[in-house]
PDB file of C-alpha atoms in Angstrom:
ATOM      1  CA  MET A   1      13.055  36.106   3.267  1.00 47.00           C
ATOM      2  CA  PRO A   2      12.654  35.405  -0.742  1.00 67.00           C
ATOM      3  CA  ASP A   3       9.320  34.306  -1.932  1.00 80.00           C
ATOM      4  CA  GLU A   4      10.692  30.732  -2.837  1.00 79.00           C
ATOM      5  CA  TYR A   5      11.462  30.651   0.946  1.00 83.00           C
ATOM      6  CA  ILE A   6       7.433  31.408   2.228  1.00 89.00           C
ATOM      7  CA  VAL A   7       5.946  29.200   0.083  1.00 87.00           C
ATOM      8  CA  VAL A   8       8.961  25.991   1.344  1.00 88.00           C
ATOM      9  CA  VAL A   9       7.747  26.474   4.721  1.00 90.00           C
ATOM     10  CA  THR A  10       3.683  27.959   4.064  1.00 91.00           C
ATOM     11  CA  ARG A  11       3.966  24.344   1.850  1.00 91.00           C
ATOM     12  CA  LEU A  12       5.615  22.038   4.789  1.00 92.00           C
ATOM     13  CA  LEU A  13       4.460  23.060   7.477  1.00 93.00           C
ATOM     14  CA  ALA A  14       0.154  22.827   5.362  1.00 93.00           C
ATOM     15  CA  ALA A  15       1.694  19.346   4.783  1.00 93.00           C
ATOM     16  CA  LEU A  16       2.584  18.308   8.574  1.00 92.00           C
ATOM     17  CA  ALA A  17      -0.375  19.406   9.661  1.00 93.00           C
ATOM     18  CA  ALA A  18      -2.975  17.577   7.247  1.00 93.00           C
ATOM     19  CA  GLY A  19      -0.314  14.762   8.623  1.00 91.00           C
ATOM     20  CA  ALA A  20      -0.967  15.113  12.135  1.00 92.00           C
ATOM     21  CA  MET A  21      -4.193  15.492  11.415  1.00 91.00           C
ATOM     22  CA  ILE A  22      -5.232  12.496  10.271  1.00 91.00           C
ATOM     23  CA  GLY A  23      -1.830  10.111  12.581  1.00 88.00           C
ATOM     24  CA  LEU A  24      -4.136  11.802  15.883  1.00 88.00           C
ATOM     25  CA  GLU A  25      -6.745   9.726  14.807  1.00 86.00           C
ATOM     26  CA  ARG A  26      -4.938   7.070  13.763  1.00 85.00           C
ATOM     27  CA  SER A  27      -2.966   7.140  17.144  1.00 85.00           C
ATOM     28  CA  TYR A  28      -6.244   7.345  19.187  1.00 82.00           C
ATOM     29  CA  ASN A  29      -7.603   4.490  18.083  1.00 77.00           C
ATOM     30  CA  GLY A  30      -4.377   2.909  18.863  1.00 76.00           C
ATOM     31  CA  ARG A  31      -2.889   1.975  15.643  1.00 76.00           C
ATOM     32  CA  PRO A  32       0.679   1.158  15.420  1.00 72.00           C
ATOM     33  CA  ALA A  33       1.542   3.488  12.138  1.00 76.00           C
ATOM     34  CA  GLY A  34      -0.001   7.191  14.100  1.00 81.00           C
ATOM     35  CA  PHE A  35       0.795  10.506  15.053  1.00 85.00           C
ATOM     36  CA  ARG A  36       4.493  10.502  13.841  1.00 88.00           C
ATOM     37  CA  THR A  37       4.043   8.746  10.622  1.00 87.00           C
ATOM     38  CA  HIS A  38       1.554   9.751   9.004  1.00 90.00           C
ATOM     39  CA  SER A  39       2.963  13.704   9.480  1.00 91.00           C
ATOM     40  CA  LEU A  40       6.639  12.604   8.561  1.00 89.00           C
ATOM     41  CA  VAL A  41       4.148  10.459   5.136  1.00 91.00           C
ATOM     42  CA  CYS A  42       2.546  13.886   4.234  1.00 92.00           C
ATOM     43  CA  MET A  43       5.702  16.137   4.610  1.00 92.00           C
ATOM     44  CA  SER A  44       8.694  13.713   3.168  1.00 90.00           C
ATOM     45  CA  SER A  45       6.137  13.484  -0.008  1.00 92.00           C
ATOM     46  CA  SER A  46       6.138  17.895   0.483  1.00 91.00           C
ATOM     47  CA  LEU A  47       9.333  17.664   0.163  1.00 89.00           C
ATOM     48  CA  LEU A  48      10.059  15.741  -2.739  1.00 87.00           C
ATOM     49  CA  MET A  49       7.362  17.080  -4.540  1.00 88.00           C
ATOM     50  CA  LEU A  50       9.221  20.580  -3.843  1.00 86.00           C
ATOM     51  CA  LEU A  51      12.074  19.207  -5.804  1.00 81.00           C
ATOM     52  CA  THR A  52      10.151  18.893  -8.884  1.00 82.00           C
ATOM     53  CA  VAL A  53       8.604  22.066  -8.881  1.00 79.00           C
ATOM     54  CA  TYR A  54      12.105  24.443  -7.593  1.00 77.00           C
ATOM     55  CA  GLN A  55      14.639  22.164 -10.500  1.00 71.00           C
ATOM     56  CA  TRP A  56      14.500  24.829 -12.119  1.00 66.00           C
ATOM     57  CA  GLN A  57      15.863  27.046  -9.721  1.00 64.00           C
ATOM     58  CA  LEU A  58      18.265  24.502  -8.045  1.00 59.00           C
ATOM     59  CA  LEU A  59      19.608  23.614 -12.049  1.00 57.00           C
ATOM     60  CA  ALA A  60      19.982  26.929 -13.138  1.00 56.00           C
ATOM     61  CA  ASN A  61      23.361  26.157 -14.783  1.00 61.00           C
ATOM     62  CA  VAL A  62      22.051  23.296 -16.519  1.00 56.00           C
ATOM     63  CA  PRO A  63      21.130  23.945 -19.920  1.00 59.00           C
ATOM     64  CA  GLN A  64      17.199  24.126 -20.817  1.00 57.00           C
ATOM     65  CA  ASP A  65      17.094  22.250 -23.532  1.00 58.00           C
ATOM     66  CA  THR A  66      18.728  19.201 -21.585  1.00 57.00           C
ATOM     67  CA  LEU A  67      16.330  19.439 -18.938  1.00 57.00           C
ATOM     68  CA  ARG A  68      12.441  17.714 -18.493  1.00 63.00           C
ATOM     69  CA  VAL A  69      10.820  18.253 -16.532  1.00 61.00           C
ATOM     70  CA  ASP A  70       8.004  15.435 -15.330  1.00 67.00           C
ATOM     71  CA  PRO A  71       6.800  16.018 -10.932  1.00 69.00           C
ATOM     72  CA  THR A  72       4.502  12.785 -12.214  1.00 75.00           C
ATOM     73  CA  ARG A  73       7.936  10.549 -12.166  1.00 78.00           C
ATOM     74  CA  MET A  74       8.376  12.203  -9.349  1.00 79.00           C
ATOM     75  CA  ALA A  75       4.459  11.387  -7.812  1.00 83.00           C
ATOM     76  CA  GLN A  76       4.945   7.651  -8.744  1.00 82.00           C
ATOM     77  CA  GLY A  77       7.602   7.113  -7.141  1.00 84.00           C
ATOM     78  CA  ILE A  78       6.818   8.210  -4.207  1.00 86.00           C
ATOM     79  CA  MET A  79       3.359   6.105  -4.129  1.00 85.00           C
ATOM     80  CA  THR A  80       5.634   3.218  -4.623  1.00 84.00           C
ATOM     81  CA  GLY A  81       7.830   3.759  -1.892  1.00 83.00           C
ATOM     82  CA  ILE A  82       4.628   4.135   0.241  1.00 85.00           C
ATOM     83  CA  GLY A  83       3.211   1.078  -0.881  1.00 82.00           C
ATOM     84  CA  PHE A  84       6.553  -0.813   0.863  1.00 81.00           C
ATOM     85  CA  LEU A  85       6.088   1.863   4.270  1.00 80.00           C
ATOM     86  CA  GLY A  86       1.230   0.207   4.159  1.00 78.00           C
ATOM     87  CA  ALA A  87       2.941  -3.474   3.482  1.00 80.00           C
ATOM     88  CA  GLY A  88       4.334  -2.888   6.834  1.00 80.00           C
ATOM     89  CA  VAL A  89       1.446  -1.943   8.889  1.00 78.00           C
ATOM     90  CA  ILE A  90      -0.676  -5.097   8.148  1.00 77.00           C
ATOM     91  CA  MET A  91      -0.008  -8.025  10.716  1.00 75.00           C
ATOM     92  CA  LYS A  92      -2.551 -11.485  10.797  1.00 69.00           C
ATOM     93  CA  GLU A  93      -3.248 -12.247  14.304  1.00 64.00           C
ATOM     94  CA  ASN A  94      -3.472 -15.973  13.986  1.00 60.00           C
ATOM     95  CA  PHE A  95      -6.999 -15.923  11.495  1.00 58.00           C
ATOM     96  CA  ALA A  96      -7.476 -12.121  11.658  1.00 63.00           C
ATOM     97  CA  ILE A  97      -6.127  -9.535   9.135  1.00 70.00           C
ATOM     98  CA  ARG A  98      -5.607  -6.081  10.691  1.00 74.00           C
ATOM     99  CA  GLY A  99      -3.551  -3.163   8.990  1.00 79.00           C
ATOM    100  CA  LEU A 100      -5.175  -2.499   6.135  1.00 81.00           C
ATOM    101  CA  THR A 101      -8.038   1.160   6.614  1.00 84.00           C
ATOM    102  CA  THR A 102      -3.783   2.088   8.426  1.00 85.00           C
ATOM    103  CA  ALA A 103      -2.299   1.273   5.214  1.00 87.00           C
ATOM    104  CA  ALA A 104      -4.706   3.205   2.934  1.00 89.00           C
ATOM    105  CA  SER A 105      -4.514   6.094   5.866  1.00 90.00           C
ATOM    106  CA  ILE A 106      -0.470   6.456   4.560  1.00 90.00           C
ATOM    107  CA  TRP A 107      -1.175   6.179   0.871  1.00 90.00           C
ATOM    108  CA  ILE A 108      -3.990   9.140   1.176  1.00 92.00           C
ATOM    109  CA  THR A 109      -1.762  10.641   3.851  1.00 93.00           C
ATOM    110  CA  ALA A 110       1.378  10.490   1.232  1.00 92.00           C
ATOM    111  CA  SER A 111      -1.529  11.478  -1.834  1.00 93.00           C
ATOM    112  CA  ILE A 112      -2.359  14.950   0.525  1.00 94.00           C
ATOM    113  CA  GLY A 113       1.120  15.697   0.606  1.00 92.00           C
ATOM    114  CA  ILE A 114       1.600  15.683  -3.465  1.00 91.00           C
ATOM    115  CA  LEU A 115      -1.106  17.889  -3.775  1.00 91.00           C
ATOM    116  CA  ILE A 116       0.145  20.677  -0.857  1.00 92.00           C
ATOM    117  CA  GLY A 117       3.944  19.968  -2.291  1.00 89.00           C
ATOM    118  CA  VAL A 118       2.187  20.900  -5.384  1.00 88.00           C
ATOM    119  CA  GLY A 119       0.945  24.129  -4.991  1.00 88.00           C
ATOM    120  CA  PHE A 120      -2.613  22.372  -4.919  1.00 88.00           C
ATOM    121  CA  TYR A 121      -3.718  23.497  -1.271  1.00 90.00           C
ATOM    122  CA  PHE A 122      -7.824  23.138  -2.013  1.00 92.00           C
ATOM    123  CA  ALA A 123      -7.574  19.290  -3.301  1.00 90.00           C
ATOM    124  CA  GLY A 124      -5.397  18.434   0.031  1.00 91.00           C
ATOM    125  CA  ILE A 125      -7.501  20.172   2.318  1.00 91.00           C
ATOM    126  CA  LEU A 126      -9.949  18.744   1.156  1.00 93.00           C
ATOM    127  CA  ALA A 127      -9.147  15.017   0.850  1.00 93.00           C
ATOM    128  CA  THR A 128      -6.942  15.601   4.425  1.00 93.00           C
ATOM    129  CA  VAL A 129     -11.464  16.342   5.266  1.00 92.00           C
ATOM    130  CA  LEU A 130     -12.763  13.993   3.235  1.00 91.00           C
ATOM    131  CA  ALA A 131     -10.037  10.674   4.709  1.00 91.00           C
ATOM    132  CA  LEU A 132     -10.909  11.824   8.515  1.00 90.00           C
ATOM    133  CA  GLY A 133     -14.614  11.320   7.666  1.00 89.00           C
ATOM    134  CA  VAL A 134     -14.053   7.749   6.393  1.00 88.00           C
ATOM    135  CA  LEU A 135     -11.708   7.543   9.331  1.00 87.00           C
ATOM    136  CA  SER A 136     -13.693   8.061  12.646  1.00 84.00           C
ATOM    137  CA  GLY A 137     -16.612   8.975  11.239  1.00 83.00           C
ATOM    138  CA  PHE A 138     -17.538   5.869   9.091  1.00 81.00           C
ATOM    139  CA  ARG A 139     -16.254   3.564  11.139  1.00 77.00           C
ATOM    140  CA  ARG A 140     -19.996   4.163  13.344  1.00 79.00           C
ATOM    141  CA  LEU A 141     -21.462   3.592  10.085  1.00 79.00           C
ATOM    142  CA  GLU A 142     -19.396   0.193   9.752  1.00 71.00           C
ATOM    143  CA  ARG A 143     -19.883  -1.041  13.012  1.00 74.00           C
ATOM    144  CA  MET A 144     -24.475  -0.069  12.253  1.00 76.00           C
ATOM    145  CA  LEU A 145     -24.505  -2.621   9.244  1.00 72.00           C
ATOM    146  CA  PRO A 146     -25.368  -5.656   8.960  1.00 71.00           C
ATOM    147  CA  THR A 147     -22.104  -7.383   7.839  1.00 75.00           C
ATOM    148  CA  LEU A 148     -20.790 -10.724   7.456  1.00 81.00           C
ATOM    149  CA  LYS A 149     -18.622 -11.556  10.536  1.00 84.00           C
ATOM    150  CA  VAL A 150     -16.516 -14.797   9.746  1.00 87.00           C
ATOM    151  CA  GLY A 151     -14.635 -17.078  12.133  1.00 88.00           C
ATOM    152  CA  ARG A 152     -12.706 -20.213  13.138  1.00 90.00           C
ATOM    153  CA  LEU A 153     -14.178 -22.480  14.851  1.00 93.00           C
ATOM    154  CA  SER A 154     -11.943 -25.700  16.797  1.00 93.00           C
ATOM    155  CA  VAL A 155     -13.680 -28.140  18.464  1.00 93.00           C
ATOM    156  CA  ARG A 156     -11.966 -31.313  20.643  1.00 92.00           C
ATOM    157  CA  THR A 157     -13.508 -34.261  22.586  1.00 91.00           C
ATOM    158  CA  LEU A 158     -13.358 -37.286  23.368  1.00 89.00           C
ATOM    159  CA  ARG A 159     -13.637 -40.455  20.232  1.00 84.00           C
ATOM    160  CA  ASN A 160     -15.725 -42.481  21.932  1.00 81.00           C
ATOM    161  CA  GLY A 161     -17.134 -39.653  23.650  1.00 73.00           C
ATOM    162  CA  GLU A 162     -21.239 -38.995  22.908  1.00 71.00           C
ATOM    163  CA  LEU A 163     -20.434 -35.424  21.482  1.00 82.00           C
ATOM    164  CA  ASN A 164     -20.428 -35.816  17.136  1.00 85.00           C
ATOM    165  CA  GLU A 165     -20.494 -33.433  14.411  1.00 87.00           C
ATOM    166  CA  GLU A 166     -24.415 -33.548  13.816  1.00 89.00           C
ATOM    167  CA  GLU A 167     -24.752 -32.220  17.209  1.00 89.00           C
ATOM    168  CA  ILE A 168     -22.269 -29.075  17.252  1.00 90.00           C
ATOM    169  CA  LEU A 169     -24.132 -27.413  14.035  1.00 92.00           C
ATOM    170  CA  VAL A 170     -27.302 -27.669  16.107  1.00 91.00           C
ATOM    171  CA  MET A 171     -25.633 -26.388  18.354  1.00 92.00           C
ATOM    172  CA  LEU A 172     -24.306 -23.409  16.092  1.00 92.00           C
ATOM    173  CA  ALA A 173     -27.799 -23.466  14.021  1.00 92.00           C
ATOM    174  CA  ALA A 174     -29.043 -22.754  17.670  1.00 93.00           C
ATOM    175  CA  HIS A 175     -26.605 -19.497  17.899  1.00 92.00           C
ATOM    176  CA  GLY A 176     -27.621 -17.807  14.367  1.00 91.00           C
ATOM    177  CA  ILE A 177     -24.197 -19.163  13.000  1.00 92.00           C
ATOM    178  CA  THR A 178     -23.523 -20.971   9.289  1.00 91.00           C
ATOM    179  CA  THR A 179     -21.098 -23.455   8.816  1.00 91.00           C
ATOM    180  CA  SER A 180     -18.514 -24.029   5.701  1.00 88.00           C
ATOM    181  CA  ASP A 181     -14.701 -25.832   5.320  1.00 88.00           C
ATOM    182  CA  ARG A 182     -15.455 -28.221   7.701  1.00 91.00           C
ATOM    183  CA  SER A 183     -11.515 -30.336   8.808  1.00 91.00           C
ATOM    184  CA  TYR A 184     -11.612 -33.408  11.168  1.00 90.00           C
ATOM    185  CA  TYR A 185      -8.191 -34.689  12.400  1.00 88.00           C
ATOM    186  CA  LEU A 186      -7.566 -37.520  15.047  1.00 89.00           C
ATOM    187  CA  GLU A 187      -4.817 -36.157  18.520  1.00 88.00           C
ATOM    188  CA  ASP A 188      -2.938 -38.357  20.763  1.00 86.00           C
ATOM    189  CA  SER A 189      -2.543 -41.958  19.043  1.00 84.00           C
ATOM    190  CA  GLY A 190      -7.170 -41.396  18.101  1.00 82.00           C
ATOM    191  CA  LYS A 191      -7.611 -40.900  21.706  1.00 88.00           C
ATOM    192  CA  PHE A 192      -9.057 -37.240  20.536  1.00 90.00           C
ATOM    193  CA  VAL A 193     -11.124 -36.108  17.625  1.00 91.00           C
ATOM    194  CA  ARG A 194     -10.992 -32.108  16.599  1.00 92.00           C
ATOM    195  CA  TYR A 195     -13.352 -30.043  14.661  1.00 92.00           C
ATOM    196  CA  GLU A 196     -12.653 -27.464  12.870  1.00 93.00           C
ATOM    197  CA  MET A 197     -15.047 -25.004  10.804  1.00 92.00           C
ATOM    198  CA  GLN A 198     -15.632 -21.789   9.219  1.00 90.00           C
ATOM    199  CA  VAL A 199     -18.465 -19.928  10.829  1.00 92.00           C
ATOM    200  CA  SER A 200     -20.326 -17.262   9.991  1.00 90.00           C
ATOM    201  CA  SER A 201     -23.217 -15.206  11.642  1.00 90.00           C
ATOM    202  CA  ARG A 202     -24.530 -10.762  10.607  1.00 85.00           C
ATOM    203  CA  ASN A 203     -24.232 -10.657  14.864  1.00 85.00           C
ATOM    204  CA  PRO A 204     -20.975 -11.079  16.395  1.00 83.00           C
ATOM    205  CA  VAL A 205     -22.860 -11.593  20.212  1.00 88.00           C
ATOM    206  CA  ASN A 206     -23.398 -14.688  18.385  1.00 90.00           C
ATOM    207  CA  PHE A 207     -19.645 -15.792  18.636  1.00 91.00           C
ATOM    208  CA  ARG A 208     -19.743 -15.104  22.597  1.00 90.00           C
ATOM    209  CA  LYS A 209     -23.105 -16.960  22.937  1.00 92.00           C
ATOM    210  CA  LEU A 210     -21.337 -20.180  21.302  1.00 91.00           C
ATOM    211  CA  ALA A 211     -18.632 -19.859  23.298  1.00 91.00           C
ATOM    212  CA  GLU A 212     -20.399 -19.752  26.434  1.00 92.00           C
ATOM    213  CA  THR A 213     -22.200 -22.859  25.989  1.00 92.00           C
ATOM    214  CA  LEU A 214     -19.275 -24.386  25.040  1.00 90.00           C
ATOM    215  CA  ALA A 215     -17.835 -23.357  27.670  1.00 91.00           C
ATOM    216  CA  LYS A 216     -20.810 -25.348  29.601  1.00 90.00           C
ATOM    217  CA  THR A 217     -20.673 -28.464  27.484  1.00 88.00           C
ATOM    218  CA  GLU A 218     -18.978 -31.622  30.096  1.00 86.00           C
ATOM    219  CA  LYS A 219     -18.786 -33.390  26.464  1.00 87.00           C
ATOM    220  CA  ILE A 220     -15.978 -30.855  24.681  1.00 89.00           C
ATOM    221  CA  CYS A 221     -12.087 -31.070  26.366  1.00 89.00           C
ATOM    222  CA  GLU A 222     -11.110 -27.673  24.147  1.00 91.00           C
ATOM    223  CA  PHE A 223     -12.557 -25.719  22.337  1.00 92.00           C
ATOM    224  CA  SER A 224     -11.701 -21.845  20.416  1.00 91.00           C
ATOM    225  CA  VAL A 225     -13.654 -19.443  18.192  1.00 90.00           C
ATOM    226  CA  ILE A 226     -11.525 -16.880  16.721  1.00 86.00           C
ATOM    227  CA  PRO A 227     -13.110 -14.272  14.398  1.00 79.00           C
ATOM    228  CA  LYS A 228     -11.382 -13.396  11.347  1.00 75.00           C
ATOM    229  CA  ASN A 229     -12.195  -9.450  10.506  1.00 56.00           C
ATOM    230  CA  SER A 230     -12.228  -7.349  13.503  1.00 46.00           C
TER     231      SER A 230
END
């Protein structure tokens, strides 16, 4: 087997392995773009970069003074296409946006495929290890950080009932929750009034405790607590 064939097989298999490892982490955590997607992205990026590496051999009959080799142009084209694929895994569910990390993992997987495709194995392997560390290790670290959790609260009550906005705010403060962006609506020909507001807390458990309290409050006809970033 010619040496070129060995190089092609080695680089494609290395790219497949790198993409598969990152994809397994995504599949394990139930993400829409997982094992197969990342494997194909990494391998296809490597395959396209191999085209630029061996284009001299593929275009041997073309005069050299008319052929300009610029592998970075192929890399730019790959990353542009990956941008569309990454955007496809970003989804909005109610007030929560999901898929940003998966989109970023697809982007770096394509980058790793480019590195392996041109034979930069050390950087490709190191990037694979670091990407896996970020996706798995940083997940635990992120859960430990006291980040601000944001959600959207909606409360529906009788217009002539005894519950007013001040009582709701006192209830929220008792659960360690602050508010902003308040809105007010009349519904069913003015029979009901709905209060909507953005709520935030350092402890996401406070949202669950608030929901339990609201469920026990007879003055409330209907409510929802929807986290924005989960």
